[in-house]
Short mmCIF file of C-alpha atoms in Angstrom, two decimals:
data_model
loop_
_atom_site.label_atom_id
_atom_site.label_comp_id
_atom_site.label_asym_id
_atom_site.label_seq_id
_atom_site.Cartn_x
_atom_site.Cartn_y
_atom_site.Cartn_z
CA UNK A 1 69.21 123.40 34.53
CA UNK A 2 66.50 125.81 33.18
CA UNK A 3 67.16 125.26 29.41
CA UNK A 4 67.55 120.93 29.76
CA UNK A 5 64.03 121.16 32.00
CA UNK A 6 62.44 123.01 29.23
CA UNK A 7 63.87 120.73 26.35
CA UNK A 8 62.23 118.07 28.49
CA UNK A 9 58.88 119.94 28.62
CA UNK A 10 59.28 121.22 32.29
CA UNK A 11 58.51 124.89 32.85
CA UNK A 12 60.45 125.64 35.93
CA UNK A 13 62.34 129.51 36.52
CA UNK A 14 65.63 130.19 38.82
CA UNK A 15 63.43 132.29 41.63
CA UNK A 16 60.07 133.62 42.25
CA UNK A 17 58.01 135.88 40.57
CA UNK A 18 57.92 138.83 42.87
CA UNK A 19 61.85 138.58 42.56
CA UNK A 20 62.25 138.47 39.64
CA UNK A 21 63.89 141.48 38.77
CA UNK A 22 66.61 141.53 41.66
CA UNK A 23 69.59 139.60 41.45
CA UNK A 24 69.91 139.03 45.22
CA UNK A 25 69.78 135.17 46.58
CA UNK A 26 65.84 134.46 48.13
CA UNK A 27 65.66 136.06 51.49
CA UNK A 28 63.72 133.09 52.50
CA UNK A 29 66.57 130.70 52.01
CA UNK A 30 68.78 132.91 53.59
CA UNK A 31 66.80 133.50 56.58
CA UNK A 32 66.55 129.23 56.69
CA UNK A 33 70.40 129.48 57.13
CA UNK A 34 71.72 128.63 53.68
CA UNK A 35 74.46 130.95 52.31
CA UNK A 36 74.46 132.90 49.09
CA UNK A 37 76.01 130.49 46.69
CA UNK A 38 73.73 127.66 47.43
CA UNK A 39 70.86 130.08 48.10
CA UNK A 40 71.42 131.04 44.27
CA UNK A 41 71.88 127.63 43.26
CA UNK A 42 68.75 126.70 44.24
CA UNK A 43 65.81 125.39 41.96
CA UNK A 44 62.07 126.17 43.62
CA UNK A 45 59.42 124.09 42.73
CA UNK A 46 55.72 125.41 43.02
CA UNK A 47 52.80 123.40 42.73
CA UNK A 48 49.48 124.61 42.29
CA UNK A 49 45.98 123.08 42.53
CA UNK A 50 45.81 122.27 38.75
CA UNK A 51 49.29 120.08 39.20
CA UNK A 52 48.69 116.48 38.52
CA UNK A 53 50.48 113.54 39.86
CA UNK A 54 51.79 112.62 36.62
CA UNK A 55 53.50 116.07 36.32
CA UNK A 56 55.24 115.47 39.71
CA UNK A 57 56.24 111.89 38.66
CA UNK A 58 58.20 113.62 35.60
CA UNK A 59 60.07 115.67 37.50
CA UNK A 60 61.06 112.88 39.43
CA UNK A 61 61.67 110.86 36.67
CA UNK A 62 63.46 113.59 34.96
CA UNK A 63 65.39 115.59 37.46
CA UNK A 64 67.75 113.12 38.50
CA UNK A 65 69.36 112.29 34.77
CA UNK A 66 69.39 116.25 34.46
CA UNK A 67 71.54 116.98 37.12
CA UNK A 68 74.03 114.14 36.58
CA UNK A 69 74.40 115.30 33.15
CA UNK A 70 75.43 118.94 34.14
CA UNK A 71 77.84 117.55 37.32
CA UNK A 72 79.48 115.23 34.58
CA UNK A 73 79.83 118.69 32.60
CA UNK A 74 80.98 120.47 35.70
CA UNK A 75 85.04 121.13 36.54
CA UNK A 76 84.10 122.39 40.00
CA UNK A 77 82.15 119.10 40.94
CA UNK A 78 83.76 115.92 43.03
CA UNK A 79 82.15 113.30 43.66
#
């Protein structure tokens, strides 16, 4: 997910920055209730008071061809 964001010019990372050097899934998510494999599958997004809307509108745009992509790719995905 990282590596076809970035070849799309989206700068996104797998967790946060003051986690970055632990392994562990985000106690946040885990605390909401979601368990470890789709706590570490997930994909944060931050947005910051320099994001514009047209940023925002490529991830939309973007995302969703991304992700089909990798679940065509995937053995371990049904539909």
């Amino acid at each position: 997910m990282c590596l076809n964001m970035d070849m799309s010019g989206i700068c996104i990372s797998t967790g946060s920055a003051c986690s970055s050097t632990s392994l562990e899934a985000s106690h946040v998510l885990l605390a909401l209730g979601l368990d470890p494999v789709n706590a570490h599958g997930s994909l944060p997004f931050t947005l910051g008071k320099w994001t514009t809307e047209e940023e925002i509108d490529k991830v939309l745009e973007t995302l969703p061809h991304i992700v089909a992509k990798l679940r065509a790719m995937s053995p371990l995905y049904k539909n």
